[in-house]
Coordinates of N, CA and C in Angstrom, one line a residue:
X1 N 0.9 -1.2 0.0 CA 0.0 0.0 0.0 C 0.9 1.2 0.0
X2 N 0.5 2.2 -0.8 CA 1.3 3.5 -0.9 C 0.5 4.6 -0.3
X3 N 1.2 5.5 0.5 CA 0.6 6.6 1.2 C 0.3 7.7 0.3
X4 N -0.1 8.8 0.9 CA -0.5 10.0 0.1 C 0.8 10.6 -0.6
X5 N 1.9 10.4 0.0 CA 3.2 10.9 -0.7 C 3.6 9.8 -1.6
X6 N 3.6 10.0 -2.9 CA 4.0 9.0 -3.9 C 5.3 8.3 -3.6
X7 N 5.3 7.0 -3.6 CA 6.5 6.2 -3.3 C 6.7 5.9 -1.9
X8 N 5.8 6.4 -1.0 CA 6.0 6.1 0.4 C 5.1 4.9 0.8
X9 N 5.7 3.7 1.0 CA 5.0 2.5 1.3 C 4.5 2.6 2.7
X10 N 3.2 2.1 2.9 CA 2.7 2.1 4.3 C 1.8 0.9 4.5
X11 N 1.5 0.6 5.7 CA 0.7 -0.5 6.1 C -0.3 0.0 7.1
X12 N -1.5 -0.6 7.0 CA -2.5 -0.2 8.0 C -2.4 -1.1 9.2
X13 N -2.3 -0.5 10.4 CA -2.1 -1.2 11.6 C -3.2 -0.9 12.6
X14 N -3.4 -1.9 13.5 CA -4.4 -1.7 14.6 C -3.6 -1.7 15.9
X15 N -4.0 -0.8 16.8 CA -3.4 -0.7 18.1 C -4.4 -1.0 19.2
X16 N -4.2 -2.0 20.0 CA -5.1 -2.3 21.1 C -4.4 -2.0 22.4
X17 N -5.1 -1.4 23.4 CA -4.5 -0.9 24.6 C -5.0 -1.7 25.8
X18 N -4.1 -2.0 26.7 CA -4.4 -2.5 28.0 C -3.5 -1.9 29.0
X19 N -3.9 -1.8 30.3 CA -3.1 -1.3 31.4 C -3.1 -2.3 32.5
X20 N -2.1 -2.2 33.4 CA -2.2 -3.0 34.6 C -1.5 -2.2 35.8
X21 N -2.0 -2.6 36.9 CA -1.5 -2.0 38.2 C -1.5 -0.5 38.2
X22 N -2.6 0.1 37.7 CA -2.8 1.5 37.7 C -2.9 2.0 39.1
X23 N -2.5 3.2 39.4 CA -2.6 3.8 40.7 C -4.1 4.2 40.8
X24 N -4.6 4.0 42.0 CA -6.0 4.3 42.3 C -6.1 5.7 42.8
X25 N -6.9 6.5 42.1 CA -7.1 7.9 42.4 C -8.4 8.2 43.0
X26 N -9.3 7.2 43.2 CA -10.6 7.4 43.8 C -10.6 7.0 45.3
X27 N -11.4 7.6 46.1 CA -11.4 7.3 47.5 C -12.3 6.2 47.9
X28 N -13.5 6.3 47.4 CA -14.6 5.3 47.8 C -14.7 4.1 46.8
X29 N -14.0 4.2 45.7 CA -14.0 3.1 44.7 C -12.7 3.1 44.0
X30 N -12.7 2.3 42.8 CA -11.4 2.3 42.0 C -11.5 3.3 40.9
X31 N -10.4 3.6 40.3 CA -10.3 4.5 39.2 C -11.1 4.0 38.0
X32 N -11.6 5.0 37.2 CA -12.4 4.7 36.0 C -11.5 5.1 34.8
X33 N -10.6 4.2 34.3 CA -9.6 4.7 33.3 C -10.1 4.8 31.9
X34 N -9.5 5.7 31.1 CA -9.7 5.9 29.7 C -8.4 6.3 29.1
X35 N -8.1 5.8 27.9 CA -6.8 6.2 27.3 C -7.1 7.0 26.0
X36 N -6.4 8.2 25.9 CA -6.5 9.1 24.8 C -5.2 9.0 23.9
X37 N -5.4 8.9 22.6 CA -4.2 8.8 21.7 C -4.1 10.2 21.0
X38 N -2.9 10.8 21.1 CA -2.6 12.0 20.4 C -1.5 11.7 19.3
X39 N -1.7 12.4 18.2 CA -0.7 12.3 17.1 C 0.0 13.7 17.0
X40 N 1.3 13.7 16.7 CA 2.0 15.0 16.6 C 2.0 15.3 15.1
X41 N 1.7 16.6 14.8 CA 1.6 17.1 13.5 C 3.0 17.2 12.8
X42 N 3.0 17.6 11.6 CA 4.3 17.7 10.8 C 5.2 18.7 11.5
X43 N 6.5 18.4 11.4 CA 7.6 19.3 11.9 C 7.4 19.5 13.4
X44 N 7.1 18.4 14.1 CA 7.0 18.4 15.6 C 6.1 19.6 16.1
X45 N 4.9 19.7 15.5 CA 4.0 20.7 15.9 C 3.2 20.2 17.1
X46 N 2.1 20.9 17.4 CA 1.2 20.5 18.5 C 0.7 19.1 18.4
X47 N 0.3 18.6 19.6 CA -0.3 17.3 19.6 C -1.8 17.4 19.3
X48 N -2.3 16.5 18.5 CA -3.7 16.5 18.0 C -4.4 15.2 18.5
X49 N -5.5 15.4 19.2 CA -6.2 14.2 19.6 C -6.7 13.4 18.4
X50 N -6.5 12.1 18.5 CA -6.8 11.2 17.4 C -8.1 10.3 17.8
X51 N -8.1 9.9 19.1 CA -9.3 9.1 19.5 C -9.1 8.7 20.9
X52 N -10.2 8.1 21.5 CA -10.3 7.7 22.8 C -10.8 6.3 22.9
X53 N -10.3 5.6 23.9 CA -10.9 4.3 24.2 C -12.3 4.5 25.0
X54 N -13.0 3.4 25.2 CA -14.1 3.5 26.1 C -13.6 3.7 27.5
X55 N -14.5 4.1 28.4 CA -14.2 4.2 29.9 C -14.5 2.8 30.5
X56 N -13.6 2.3 31.3 CA -13.8 1.1 32.0 C -13.9 1.4 33.5
X57 N -15.0 1.1 34.1 CA -15.3 1.6 35.4 C -14.7 0.7 36.5
X58 N -14.2 1.3 37.6 CA -13.7 0.6 38.7 C -12.8 -0.5 38.4
X59 N -11.7 -0.2 37.7 CA -10.8 -1.2 37.2 C -9.4 -0.7 37.1
X60 N -8.4 -1.3 37.8 CA -7.0 -0.9 37.7 C -6.2 -1.7 36.7
X61 N -6.9 -2.7 36.1 CA -6.2 -3.5 35.1 C -7.1 -3.6 33.8
X62 N -7.4 -2.5 33.2 CA -8.3 -2.5 32.1 C -7.7 -3.1 30.8
X63 N -8.6 -3.8 30.1 CA -8.3 -4.2 28.7 C -9.4 -3.5 27.8
X64 N -9.0 -2.6 27.0 CA -10.0 -1.8 26.3 C -10.4 -2.5 25.0
X65 N -11.7 -2.4 24.7 CA -12.2 -3.0 23.5 C -11.9 -2.1 22.3
X66 N -12.1 -0.9 22.4 CA -11.9 0.1 21.3 C -10.5 0.1 20.9
X67 N -10.2 0.0 19.6 CA -8.8 0.1 19.2 C -8.6 1.3 18.3
X68 N -7.3 1.6 17.9 CA -7.0 2.7 17.0 C -6.4 2.1 15.8
X69 N -6.8 2.6 14.6 CA -6.3 2.2 13.3 C -5.5 3.3 12.7
X70 N -4.2 3.0 12.3 CA -3.3 4.0 11.8 C -2.7 3.5 10.5
X71 N -2.2 4.4 9.7 CA -1.4 4.0 8.5 C 0.1 4.2 9.0
X72 N 0.8 3.1 8.9 CA 2.2 3.2 9.3 C 3.1 3.4 8.0
X73 N 3.8 4.5 8.0 CA 4.7 4.9 6.9 C 6.1 4.5 7.3
X74 N 6.7 3.7 6.5 CA 7.9 3.0 6.9 C 9.1 4.0 7.1
X75 N 9.1 5.0 6.2 CA 10.2 6.0 6.2 C 9.9 7.3 6.8
X76 N 8.8 7.3 7.6 CA 8.4 8.6 8.3 C 8.4 8.4 9.8
X77 N 8.9 9.4 10.5 CA 8.8 9.4 12.0 C 7.4 9.8 12.4
X78 N 6.7 8.9 13.1 CA 5.3 9.2 13.5 C 5.3 9.2 15.0
X79 N 5.2 10.3 15.7 CA 5.2 10.4 17.1 C 3.8 10.3 17.7
X80 N 3.7 9.5 18.7 CA 2.4 9.2 19.4 C 2.5 9.6 20.9
X81 N 1.4 9.9 21.4 CA 1.3 10.1 22.9 C 0.0 9.5 23.4
X82 N 0.2 8.6 24.4 CA -0.9 7.9 25.0 C -1.1 8.5 26.4
X83 N -2.3 9.0 26.7 CA -2.6 9.6 28.0 C -3.7 8.8 28.7
X84 N -3.4 8.4 29.9 CA -4.3 7.6 30.7 C -4.9 8.5 31.8
X85 N -6.2 8.6 31.8 CA -6.9 9.4 32.7 C -7.9 8.6 33.6
X86 N -8.2 9.2 34.7 CA -9.3 8.7 35.6 C -10.5 9.6 35.4
X87 N -11.6 9.1 34.9 CA -12.7 9.9 34.6 C -13.5 10.3 35.9
X88 N -13.6 11.5 36.1 CA -14.4 12.0 37.2 C -15.7 12.7 36.8
X89 N -15.7 13.3 35.5 CA -16.9 14.0 35.0 C -17.1 13.5 33.6
X90 N -18.1 12.7 33.3 CA -18.4 12.2 32.0 C -19.1 13.2 31.1
X91 N -19.5 14.3 31.6 CA -20.3 15.3 30.9 C -19.4 16.2 30.0
X92 N -18.0 16.1 30.2 CA -17.1 16.9 29.4 C -15.9 16.1 29.0
X93 N -15.3 16.5 27.8 CA -14.1 15.9 27.4 C -12.9 16.7 27.9
X94 N -13.1 17.8 28.6 CA -12.0 18.6 29.1 C -11.2 17.8 30.1
X95 N -9.8 17.8 29.9 CA -9.0 17.0 30.8 C -8.8 17.7 32.1
X96 N -9.2 19.0 32.2 CA -9.1 19.7 33.5 C -10.1 19.2 34.5
X97 N -11.1 18.5 34.0 CA -12.1 17.9 34.9 C -11.8 16.4 35.3
X98 N -10.7 15.9 34.8 CA -10.4 14.5 35.0 C -9.0 14.5 35.8
X99 N -8.7 13.3 36.3 CA -7.5 13.1 37.0 C -6.5 12.4 36.1
X100 N -5.3 12.9 36.0 CA -4.3 12.3 35.1 C -3.6 11.1 35.9
X101 N -3.7 10.0 35.3 CA -3.0 8.8 35.8 C -1.5 8.8 35.4
X102 N -1.3 9.0 34.1 CA 0.1 9.0 33.5 C 0.0 9.0 32.0
X103 N 1.2 9.1 31.4 CA 1.3 9.2 29.9 C 2.6 8.6 29.4
X104 N 2.6 8.3 28.2 CA 3.9 8.0 27.5 C 3.9 8.6 26.1
X105 N 5.1 8.8 25.6 CA 5.3 9.2 24.2 C 6.2 8.1 23.6
X106 N 6.0 7.9 22.3 CA 6.8 6.9 21.6 C 6.6 7.1 20.1
X107 N 7.3 6.4 19.3 CA 7.2 6.4 17.8 C 6.3 5.2 17.4
X108 N 5.6 5.3 16.4 CA 4.8 4.2 15.9 C 5.7 3.0 15.5
X109 N 6.9 3.3 15.0 CA 7.9 2.3 14.7 C 8.3 1.5 16.0
X110 N 8.3 2.2 17.1 CA 8.7 1.5 18.4 C 7.7 0.4 18.7
X111 N 6.4 0.6 18.4 CA 5.4 -0.4 18.6 C 5.5 -1.5 17.6
X112 N 5.6 -1.1 16.3 CA 5.7 -2.1 15.3 C 6.8 -3.1 15.4
X113 N 8.0 -2.6 15.9 CA 9.2 -3.4 16.0 C 9.3 -4.0 17.4
X114 N 8.4 -3.8 18.3 CA 8.5 -4.4 19.7 C 8.4 -5.9 19.7
X115 N 9.0 -6.5 20.7 CA 8.9 -7.9 20.8 C 7.5 -8.4 21.0
X116 N 7.2 -9.5 20.2 CA 5.8 -10.1 20.2 C 4.7 -9.1 19.8
X117 N 5.1 -7.9 19.2 CA 4.2 -7.0 18.7 C 3.5 -6.2 19.9
X118 N 4.2 -6.1 21.0 CA 3.6 -5.4 22.2 C 4.7 -4.5 22.8
X119 N 4.3 -3.2 22.9 CA 5.2 -2.3 23.6 C 4.7 -2.1 25.0
X120 N 5.6 -2.3 26.0 CA 5.2 -2.2 27.4 C 6.1 -1.1 28.0
X121 N 5.4 -0.1 28.6 CA 6.1 1.0 29.2 C 5.4 1.4 30.5
X122 N 6.2 1.9 31.5 CA 5.6 2.5 32.7 C 5.0 3.9 32.3
X123 N 3.9 4.2 32.9 CA 3.2 5.5 32.7 C 4.0 6.6 33.5
X124 N 4.2 7.7 32.9 CA 5.0 8.8 33.4 C 4.1 9.9 34.0
X125 N 4.4 10.4 35.2 CA 3.6 11.5 35.8 C 4.6 12.6 36.1
X126 N 4.5 13.7 35.3 CA 5.5 14.8 35.4 C 5.6 15.4 36.7
X127 N 4.5 15.5 37.5 CA 4.5 16.2 38.8 C 5.2 15.3 39.8
X128 N 5.4 14.0 39.6 CA 6.1 13.2 40.5 C 6.7 12.0 39.7
X129 N 7.8 12.3 39.0 CA 8.4 11.4 38.0 C 8.8 10.0 38.6
X130 N 9.1 10.0 39.8 CA 9.5 8.7 40.4 C 8.3 7.8 40.9
X131 N 7.1 8.4 40.8 CA 6.0 7.6 41.4 C 5.6 6.5 40.4
X132 N 5.0 5.5 41.0 CA 4.5 4.3 40.3 C 3.1 4.5 39.9
X133 N 2.9 4.8 38.6 CA 1.5 5.1 38.1 C 0.9 3.9 37.4
X134 N 1.6 2.8 37.2 CA 1.1 1.7 36.4 C 1.8 1.5 35.1
X135 N 1.3 0.4 34.4 CA 2.0 0.0 33.1 C 0.9 0.1 32.0
X136 N 1.4 0.6 30.8 CA 0.5 0.5 29.6 C 1.1 -0.5 28.7
X137 N 0.3 -1.2 28.0 CA 0.7 -2.2 27.0 C 0.0 -1.8 25.7
X138 N 0.7 -1.7 24.6 CA 0.2 -1.4 23.3 C 0.4 -2.5 22.4
X139 N -0.6 -3.1 21.9 CA -0.5 -4.3 21.1 C -0.7 -4.0 19.6
X140 N 0.2 -4.4 18.8 CA 0.1 -4.1 17.4 C -0.2 -5.3 16.5
X141 N -1.0 -5.1 15.5 CA -1.2 -6.1 14.4 C -1.5 -5.4 13.1
X142 N -0.9 -5.9 12.1 CA -1.2 -5.3 10.7 C -2.5 -5.8 10.3
X143 N -3.3 -4.9 9.7 CA -4.7 -5.2 9.4 C -4.8 -5.8 8.0
X144 N -5.6 -6.8 7.9 CA -5.9 -7.3 6.5 C -7.3 -6.8 6.2
X145 N -7.5 -6.1 5.1 CA -8.7 -5.5 4.8 C -9.8 -6.5 4.4
X146 N -10.8 -6.7 5.2 CA -11.8 -7.7 5.0 C -13.2 -7.1 5.2
X147 N -14.1 -7.3 4.3 CA -15.4 -6.7 4.5 C -16.5 -7.7 5.0
X148 N -16.1 -8.9 5.3 CA -17.0 -9.9 5.8 C -17.5 -9.5 7.2
X149 N -18.7 -9.8 7.5 CA -19.3 -9.5 8.8 C -20.0 -10.7 9.4
X150 N -19.8 -11.0 10.7 CA -20.5 -12.1 11.4 C -21.6 -11.5 12.3
X151 N -22.8 -12.0 12.2 CA -23.9 -11.5 13.0 C -24.1 -12.5 14.2
X152 N -24.2 -12.0 15.4 CA -24.3 -12.9 16.6 C -25.6 -12.7 17.3
X153 N -26.1 -13.8 17.8 CA -27.2 -13.8 18.7 C -26.8 -14.8 19.8
X154 N -26.4 -14.3 21.0 CA -25.8 -15.2 22.0 C -26.7 -15.3 23.2
X155 N -27.0 -16.6 23.6 CA -27.9 -16.9 24.7 C -27.2 -17.8 25.6
X156 N -27.3 -17.6 26.9 CA -26.8 -18.5 27.9 C -27.9 -19.2 28.6
X157 N -27.6 -20.5 29.0 CA -28.6 -21.3 29.7 C -28.0 -22.0 31.0
X158 N -28.6 -21.8 32.1 CA -28.2 -22.5 33.3 C -26.8 -22.2 33.7
X159 N -26.4 -20.9 33.7 CA -25.0 -20.5 34.1 C -24.8 -20.8 35.6
X160 N -23.6 -21.2 35.8 CA -23.2 -21.5 37.2 C -23.3 -20.2 38.0
X161 N -23.9 -20.3 39.2 CA -24.0 -19.2 40.1 C -22.7 -18.8 40.7
X162 N -22.4 -17.5 40.7 CA -21.2 -17.0 41.3 C -21.5 -16.1 42.5
X163 N -22.8 -16.0 42.9 CA -23.2 -15.1 44.0 C -24.0 -16.0 45.0
X164 N -23.7 -15.8 46.2 CA -24.4 -16.6 47.3 C -25.8 -16.2 47.5
X165 N -26.1 -14.9 47.4 CA -27.4 -14.4 47.8 C -28.3 -13.9 46.7
X166 N -27.8 -13.9 45.4 CA -28.6 -13.5 44.3 C -28.1 -14.2 43.0
X167 N -28.8 -13.9 42.0 CA -28.4 -14.5 40.7 C -27.3 -13.7 40.1
X168 N -26.7 -14.2 39.0 CA -25.6 -13.6 38.3 C -26.0 -12.3 37.6
X169 N -25.1 -11.5 37.4 CA -25.2 -10.3 36.4 C -24.2 -10.5 35.3
X170 N -24.5 -11.4 34.4 CA -23.5 -11.9 33.4 C -23.3 -10.9 32.2
X171 N -22.1 -10.9 31.7 CA -21.8 -10.2 30.4 C -20.8 -11.1 29.7
X172 N -20.7 -10.9 28.4 CA -19.9 -11.7 27.5 C -18.8 -10.9 27.0
X173 N -17.5 -11.4 26.9 CA -16.4 -10.8 26.3 C -15.9 -11.7 25.2
X174 N -15.7 -11.2 24.0 CA -15.1 -11.9 22.9 C -13.7 -11.3 22.6
X175 N -12.7 -12.2 22.6 CA -11.3 -11.8 22.4 C -10.7 -12.5 21.2
X176 N -9.8 -11.7 20.5 CA -9.0 -12.3 19.5 C -7.7 -12.8 20.1
X177 N -7.2 -13.9 19.7 CA -6.0 -14.5 20.2 C -4.9 -14.2 19.2
X178 N -3.9 -13.5 19.7 CA -2.8 -13.1 18.8 C -1.8 -14.2 18.6
X179 N -0.9 -14.1 17.6 CA 0.0 -15.2 17.4 C 0.9 -15.4 18.5
X180 N 1.1 -14.4 19.4 CA 2.0 -14.6 20.6 C 1.2 -15.3 21.7
X181 N -0.1 -15.6 21.5 CA -0.9 -16.2 22.6 C -1.6 -15.2 23.4
X182 N -1.3 -13.9 23.3 CA -2.0 -12.8 24.1 C -3.4 -12.7 23.6
X183 N -4.3 -12.3 24.4 CA -5.7 -12.1 24.1 C -6.0 -10.6 24.1
X184 N -6.7 -10.1 23.1 CA -7.2 -8.7 23.1 C -8.7 -8.7 22.9
X185 N -9.4 -8.1 23.8 CA -10.9 -8.0 23.6 C -11.3 -7.3 22.4
X186 N -12.3 -7.8 21.7 CA -12.9 -7.1 20.5 C -14.3 -6.7 20.7
X187 N -15.0 -7.3 21.7 CA -16.4 -7.0 21.9 C -16.8 -7.3 23.4
X188 N -17.6 -6.5 24.0 CA -18.1 -6.7 25.3 C -19.6 -6.4 25.2
X189 N -20.4 -7.4 25.7 CA -21.9 -7.2 25.7 C -22.3 -6.3 26.9
X190 N -23.6 -6.0 26.8 CA -24.2 -5.3 28.0 C -24.3 -6.3 29.1
X191 N -24.5 -5.8 30.3 CA -24.7 -6.7 31.5 C -26.2 -7.0 31.6
X192 N -26.5 -8.3 31.8 CA -27.9 -8.6 32.0 C -28.1 -8.9 33.5
X193 N -29.0 -8.3 34.1 CA -29.1 -8.3 35.6 C -29.9 -9.5 36.1
X194 N -29.3 -10.1 37.1 CA -29.9 -11.2 37.9 C -30.6 -12.2 37.1
X195 N -29.8 -13.0 36.4 CA -30.3 -14.1 35.6 C -29.2 -15.1 35.4
X196 N -29.6 -16.4 35.3 CA -28.7 -17.5 35.0 C -28.9 -17.9 33.5
X197 N -29.8 -17.2 32.8 CA -30.2 -17.5 31.4 C -30.2 -16.2 30.6
X198 N -29.0 -15.6 30.4 CA -29.0 -14.3 29.7 C -29.3 -14.5 28.2
X199 N -29.9 -13.4 27.7 CA -30.2 -13.3 26.3 C -29.7 -11.9 25.8
X200 N -28.4 -11.9 25.4 CA -27.8 -10.6 25.1 C -28.3 -10.1 23.8
X201 N -28.2 -8.8 23.6 CA -28.7 -8.1 22.4 C -27.9 -8.6 21.2
X202 N -28.5 -8.7 20.0 CA -27.7 -9.1 18.8 C -26.7 -8.1 18.5
X203 N -25.6 -8.5 17.9 CA -24.5 -7.6 17.6 C -23.8 -8.2 16.3
X204 N -23.0 -7.4 15.7 CA -22.3 -7.8 14.5 C -20.8 -7.3 14.6
X205 N -19.9 -8.2 14.1 CA -18.5 -7.9 14.2 C -17.8 -8.2 12.8
X206 N -16.9 -7.4 12.5 CA -16.1 -7.7 11.3 C -15.2 -8.9 11.5
X207 N -15.0 -9.6 10.4 CA -14.1 -10.8 10.5 C -12.7 -10.3 10.8
X208 N -12.3 -9.1 10.4 CA -11.0 -8.6 10.7 C -10.8 -8.5 12.2
X209 N -11.8 -8.1 12.9 CA -11.7 -8.0 14.4 C -11.6 -9.3 15.0
X210 N -12.3 -10.3 14.5 CA -12.4 -11.6 15.1 C -11.1 -12.4 15.0
X211 N -10.5 -12.4 13.7 CA -9.4 -13.3 13.5 C -8.4 -12.7 12.5
X212 N -8.7 -11.5 12.0 CA -7.8 -10.8 11.0 C -7.5 -11.6 9.8
X213 N -8.5 -12.4 9.4 CA -8.4 -13.1 8.1 C -7.8 -14.5 8.3
X214 N -7.3 -14.9 9.5 CA -6.8 -16.2 9.8 C -7.9 -17.1 10.3
X215 N -8.5 -17.9 9.4 CA -9.7 -18.6 9.8 C -9.3 -19.8 10.7
X216 N -8.1 -20.1 10.9 CA -7.7 -21.2 11.8 C -7.2 -20.6 13.2
X217 N -7.4 -19.3 13.4 CA -7.0 -18.7 14.7 C -8.2 -18.8 15.6
X218 N -7.9 -19.3 16.9 CA -9.1 -19.5 17.8 C -9.6 -18.1 18.3
X219 N -10.9 -18.1 18.6 CA -11.5 -16.9 19.1 C -12.0 -17.3 20.5
X220 N -11.8 -16.4 21.5 CA -12.1 -16.7 22.9 C -13.4 -16.1 23.3
X221 N -14.3 -16.9 23.9 CA -15.5 -16.4 24.5 C -15.5 -16.6 26.0
X222 N -15.7 -15.5 26.7 CA -15.7 -15.6 28.2 C -17.0 -15.0 28.8
X223 N -17.6 -15.6 29.7 CA -18.7 -15.1 30.4 C -18.3 -14.7 31.9
X224 N -18.6 -13.5 32.3 CA -18.2 -13.0 33.6 C -19.5 -12.6 34.4
X225 N -19.4 -12.8 35.7 CA -20.4 -12.2 36.6 C -19.9 -10.9 37.1
X226 N -20.7 -9.8 36.8 CA -20.2 -8.5 37.0 C -20.0 -8.2 38.5
X227 N -18.9 -7.5 38.8 CA -18.6 -7.1 40.2 C -18.4 -5.6 40.2
X228 N -19.0 -4.8 41.0 CA -18.8 -3.4 41.0 C -17.4 -2.9 41.2
X229 N -16.6 -3.7 42.0 CA -15.2 -3.4 42.3 C -14.3 -3.7 41.1
X230 N -14.8 -4.3 40.0 CA -14.0 -4.6 38.9 C -13.4 -6.0 38.8
X231 N -13.5 -6.7 40.0 CA -13.0 -8.1 40.0 C -14.0 -9.1 39.6
X232 N -14.4 -9.0 38.3 CA -15.5 -9.8 37.8 C -15.1 -11.3 37.9
X233 N -16.1 -12.1 38.2 CA -15.9 -13.5 38.4 C -16.2 -14.3 37.1
X234 N -15.2 -15.1 36.7 CA -15.3 -15.9 35.5 C -16.3 -17.0 35.7
X235 N -17.3 -17.0 34.9 CA -18.4 -18.1 34.9 C -17.9 -19.3 34.1
X236 N -17.4 -19.0 32.9 CA -17.0 -20.0 32.0 C -16.4 -19.5 30.7
X237 N -15.8 -20.3 29.9 CA -15.1 -19.9 28.7 C -15.1 -21.0 27.7
X238 N -14.9 -20.7 26.4 CA -14.6 -21.7 25.4 C -13.9 -21.0 24.2
X239 N -13.2 -21.8 23.4 CA -12.6 -21.3 22.2 C -13.2 -21.9 21.0
X240 N -13.2 -21.2 19.9 CA -13.8 -21.7 18.6 C -13.1 -21.0 17.5
X241 N -12.9 -21.7 16.4 CA -12.3 -21.2 15.2 C -13.4 -20.5 14.3
X242 N -13.0 -19.5 13.6 CA -13.9 -18.8 12.7 C -14.6 -19.7 11.7
X243 N -13.9 -20.8 11.3 CA -14.6 -21.7 10.4 C -15.9 -22.3 10.9
X244 N -16.0 -22.3 12.2 CA -17.2 -22.9 12.9 C -18.4 -22.1 12.5
X245 N -18.2 -20.8 12.3 CA -19.4 -19.9 12.0 C -19.8 -20.1 10.5
X246 N -19.0 -20.8 9.7 CA -19.3 -20.9 8.3 C -20.0 -22.2 8.0
X247 N -20.3 -23.0 9.1 CA -20.9 -24.3 8.8 C -22.4 -24.1 8.5

């Protein structure tokens, strides 16, 4: 693939974000993290916001479903900044209303050339550089352009109870398994309250998200019982190949 500048070869890449051991900035609960990606304009100009992950509530080890898609230009320096914040006010995008957990800057080439396609770095907090703010992991995979879509209707029956005094509050997470064996979530359903027999809303996913065109790559399905403190209880899991959906 060639970029807008004639003769500049580029590849389309997907970046998936996860964090672990984040500092907790909330008093009565856990942090509600979100990661914002900024790109630096030409000639090292100002940082421009490119996109945001979803917010994951009460969780110090978030794995974000929303990913970022970029064109990687092999002979061009592409500076990135990832800013992790704790959301305090959802009514505004202003960072002044949120708590900064930490940030990192890197080049897109650093991610693409990282071991196992994952760049792992500690989050930096300028006001206290020596403080431990947690770790950010940026997972890279080159995208294969596929237009196929899979439509899902997922129903659970007789789920094992994970609560002593009430029924489960189950939700489903679907993850792609990378060549390195790491899992990256690509879809999370809504939570269905107090039931052992959930019937989640229908949804559709691109084949690129599920397996990136590798039909023999396993896809992971996990059902969790929701916990307000973020330590969701695993109810059960299974793996299946994309070919299964073509039967």
